[in-house]
């Protein structure tokens, strides 16, 4: 039951001059832990006795979340498409959006996630799974034939990828849409 439904019940029972404690006990006997607390029932009962008619919440002061607009989402998408190696901080500087807003746009609206070196898919398609199996079988065959040693194979998956860059301190992490194949690197 929604909060408005509970409030409507409280309003009707209050209009019948029933005490807040009894209203709470009735709601609790039917809805258990989902029922509003006694304090909440008392507060709403008092408001209705004082003449309140609305059962909806009143608007609250504070800044509404308006930064996650379609224009801002598209702006972040274009920036990432132009340079997939941008960090959230760099995107934040270029768009004048907060860190949390940029992160929310990237993860919730653009469906991207980051794993150390780059954003990679959470869920693989059937084709990507089959391609992984094919590559692994190919690598296993080369290993069994003796043309490769185990130390010649470096691989990464959704949980980790090791990359060492000597002499530079720039980010080489790329933004990748979920659904792209994961990283596999082979040293020859």
Coordinates of C-alpha atoms in Angstrom, one line a residue:
X1 CA 0.0 0.0 0.0
X2 CA 1.3 3.4 -0.9
X3 CA 2.0 6.3 1.6
X4 CA -1.0 8.2 0.1
X5 CA -3.3 5.2 0.8
X6 CA -2.1 5.0 4.4
X7 CA -2.7 8.8 4.8
X8 CA -6.1 8.5 3.3
X9 CA -7.0 5.8 5.8
X10 CA -5.6 7.9 8.6
X11 CA -7.6 10.9 7.4
X12 CA -10.9 9.0 7.3
X13 CA -10.4 7.4 10.7
X14 CA -9.4 10.7 12.2
X15 CA -12.5 12.3 10.8
X16 CA -14.4 9.6 12.7
X17 CA -12.7 10.8 15.9
X18 CA -10.6 7.6 16.3
X19 CA -7.4 8.0 18.3
X20 CA -4.0 7.7 16.5
X21 CA -3.0 4.7 18.6
X22 CA -6.1 2.7 17.5
X23 CA -5.5 3.7 13.8
X24 CA -1.9 2.6 14.1
X25 CA -2.9 -0.8 15.7
X26 CA -5.4 -1.4 12.9
X27 CA -2.9 -0.6 10.2
X28 CA -0.2 -2.7 11.9
X29 CA -2.6 -5.7 12.3
X30 CA -3.2 -5.7 8.6
X31 CA 0.1 -4.6 7.1
X32 CA 2.6 -5.5 9.8
X33 CA 6.0 -3.9 9.4
X34 CA 4.9 -2.1 6.2
X35 CA 2.5 0.0 8.2
X36 CA 3.6 3.6 9.2
X37 CA 5.0 4.0 12.6
X38 CA 2.9 5.3 15.5
X39 CA 4.8 8.6 15.4
X40 CA 3.9 9.0 11.7
X41 CA 0.3 8.1 12.3
X42 CA 0.1 10.7 15.2
X43 CA 1.7 13.4 13.1
X44 CA -0.7 12.9 10.2
X45 CA -3.7 12.5 12.5
X46 CA -2.8 15.8 14.1
X47 CA -2.4 17.5 10.7
X48 CA -5.8 16.3 9.6
X49 CA -7.5 17.4 12.8
X50 CA -6.0 20.9 12.3
X51 CA -7.6 21.1 8.9
X52 CA -5.2 19.7 6.4
X53 CA -7.0 18.3 3.3
X54 CA -4.2 17.1 1.1
X55 CA -2.8 13.6 1.5
X56 CA 0.2 14.2 -0.8
X57 CA 3.6 15.5 0.4
X58 CA 4.2 19.2 0.2
X59 CA 7.1 20.4 -1.8
X60 CA 10.3 20.6 0.2
X61 CA 12.9 23.3 0.2
X62 CA 16.2 22.6 -1.4
X63 CA 17.8 22.2 -4.8
X64 CA 16.0 19.8 -7.1
X65 CA 18.1 17.4 -9.1
X66 CA 18.1 19.1 -12.5
X67 CA 21.6 18.4 -13.7
X68 CA 20.8 15.0 -15.2
X69 CA 19.1 16.4 -18.3
X70 CA 19.1 14.9 -21.8
X71 CA 21.4 17.8 -22.9
X72 CA 24.0 17.0 -20.2
X73 CA 23.7 13.2 -21.0
X74 CA 24.3 13.9 -24.7
X75 CA 27.2 16.3 -23.8
X76 CA 28.9 13.6 -21.7
X77 CA 28.2 11.0 -24.5
X78 CA 29.9 13.2 -27.1
X79 CA 32.9 14.0 -24.9
X80 CA 33.4 10.3 -24.3
X81 CA 33.0 9.4 -27.9
X82 CA 35.6 12.0 -28.9
X83 CA 38.1 10.9 -26.2
X84 CA 37.2 7.6 -24.4
X85 CA 40.3 8.0 -22.1
X86 CA 38.8 11.0 -20.2
X87 CA 38.5 10.7 -16.4
X88 CA 35.4 11.7 -14.5
X89 CA 37.4 14.7 -13.1
X90 CA 38.3 15.8 -16.6
X91 CA 34.6 15.5 -17.7
X92 CA 33.6 17.4 -14.6
X93 CA 35.9 20.3 -15.5
X94 CA 34.7 20.4 -19.1
X95 CA 31.0 20.3 -18.3
X96 CA 30.8 22.2 -14.9
X97 CA 28.8 19.3 -13.5
X98 CA 29.4 17.7 -10.1
X99 CA 31.4 14.6 -9.8
X100 CA 28.3 12.7 -8.6
X101 CA 26.2 13.9 -11.6
X102 CA 28.9 12.9 -14.1
X103 CA 29.3 9.5 -12.5
X104 CA 25.5 9.0 -12.4
X105 CA 25.2 9.9 -16.1
X106 CA 28.1 7.5 -17.1
X107 CA 26.8 4.5 -15.1
X108 CA 23.0 4.9 -15.1
X109 CA 22.3 6.7 -18.4
X110 CA 25.2 5.7 -20.7
X111 CA 25.4 2.2 -19.2
X112 CA 29.2 2.3 -18.8
X113 CA 31.4 0.9 -16.0
X114 CA 35.1 1.1 -15.3
X115 CA 37.5 -1.7 -14.4
X116 CA 41.1 -0.5 -13.7
X117 CA 42.3 0.1 -17.3
X118 CA 39.0 0.7 -19.2
X119 CA 35.3 0.3 -19.1
X120 CA 34.2 -3.1 -20.2
X121 CA 31.0 -5.1 -20.5
X122 CA 29.2 -6.5 -17.5
X123 CA 27.3 -9.1 -19.5
X124 CA 28.7 -10.9 -22.5
X125 CA 26.6 -11.7 -25.5
X126 CA 26.4 -15.3 -26.8
X127 CA 28.7 -14.4 -29.6
X128 CA 31.3 -12.9 -27.2
X129 CA 31.1 -16.1 -25.0
X130 CA 31.6 -18.3 -28.0
X131 CA 34.5 -16.1 -29.2
X132 CA 36.2 -16.4 -25.8
X133 CA 35.8 -20.2 -25.9
X134 CA 37.3 -20.3 -29.4
X135 CA 40.3 -18.2 -28.4
X136 CA 40.9 -20.2 -25.2
X137 CA 40.8 -23.4 -27.2
X138 CA 43.2 -22.0 -29.7
X139 CA 45.6 -20.8 -27.0
X140 CA 45.4 -24.2 -25.2
X141 CA 46.2 -26.0 -28.5
X142 CA 49.3 -23.8 -29.0
X143 CA 50.3 -24.4 -25.4
X144 CA 49.9 -28.2 -25.7
X145 CA 51.9 -28.2 -29.0
X146 CA 54.7 -26.5 -27.2
X147 CA 54.7 -23.3 -29.4
X148 CA 53.7 -21.2 -26.4
X149 CA 54.7 -21.2 -22.8
X150 CA 52.2 -20.3 -20.1
X151 CA 54.2 -17.2 -19.2
X152 CA 53.8 -15.9 -22.8
X153 CA 50.0 -15.4 -22.3
X154 CA 48.7 -12.3 -20.5
X155 CA 44.9 -12.0 -20.2
X156 CA 42.4 -9.7 -18.6
X157 CA 38.7 -10.1 -17.8
X158 CA 36.0 -8.0 -16.2
X159 CA 37.6 -8.0 -12.8
X160 CA 41.2 -7.0 -13.5
X161 CA 43.7 -5.9 -16.2
X162 CA 47.3 -5.1 -15.5
X163 CA 49.0 -2.3 -17.5
X164 CA 52.3 -0.7 -16.7
X165 CA 53.4 2.4 -18.5
X166 CA 56.9 3.6 -17.8
X167 CA 57.7 7.4 -17.8
X168 CA 54.1 8.7 -18.2
X169 CA 51.5 9.5 -15.7
X170 CA 48.5 10.0 -18.0
X171 CA 45.3 8.0 -17.8
X172 CA 45.0 5.3 -20.5
X173 CA 41.7 4.1 -19.3
X174 CA 39.0 4.2 -22.0
X175 CA 35.2 4.4 -21.7
X176 CA 33.7 1.3 -23.3
X177 CA 30.0 0.5 -23.7
X178 CA 28.7 -2.5 -22.0
X179 CA 28.6 -5.3 -24.5
X180 CA 32.0 -4.7 -26.0
X181 CA 34.3 -7.7 -25.8
X182 CA 36.8 -7.9 -22.9
X183 CA 40.5 -7.4 -23.2
X184 CA 42.8 -10.2 -24.2
X185 CA 46.5 -9.4 -24.8
X186 CA 49.0 -12.0 -26.0
X187 CA 52.8 -11.3 -25.7
X188 CA 54.8 -12.7 -28.6

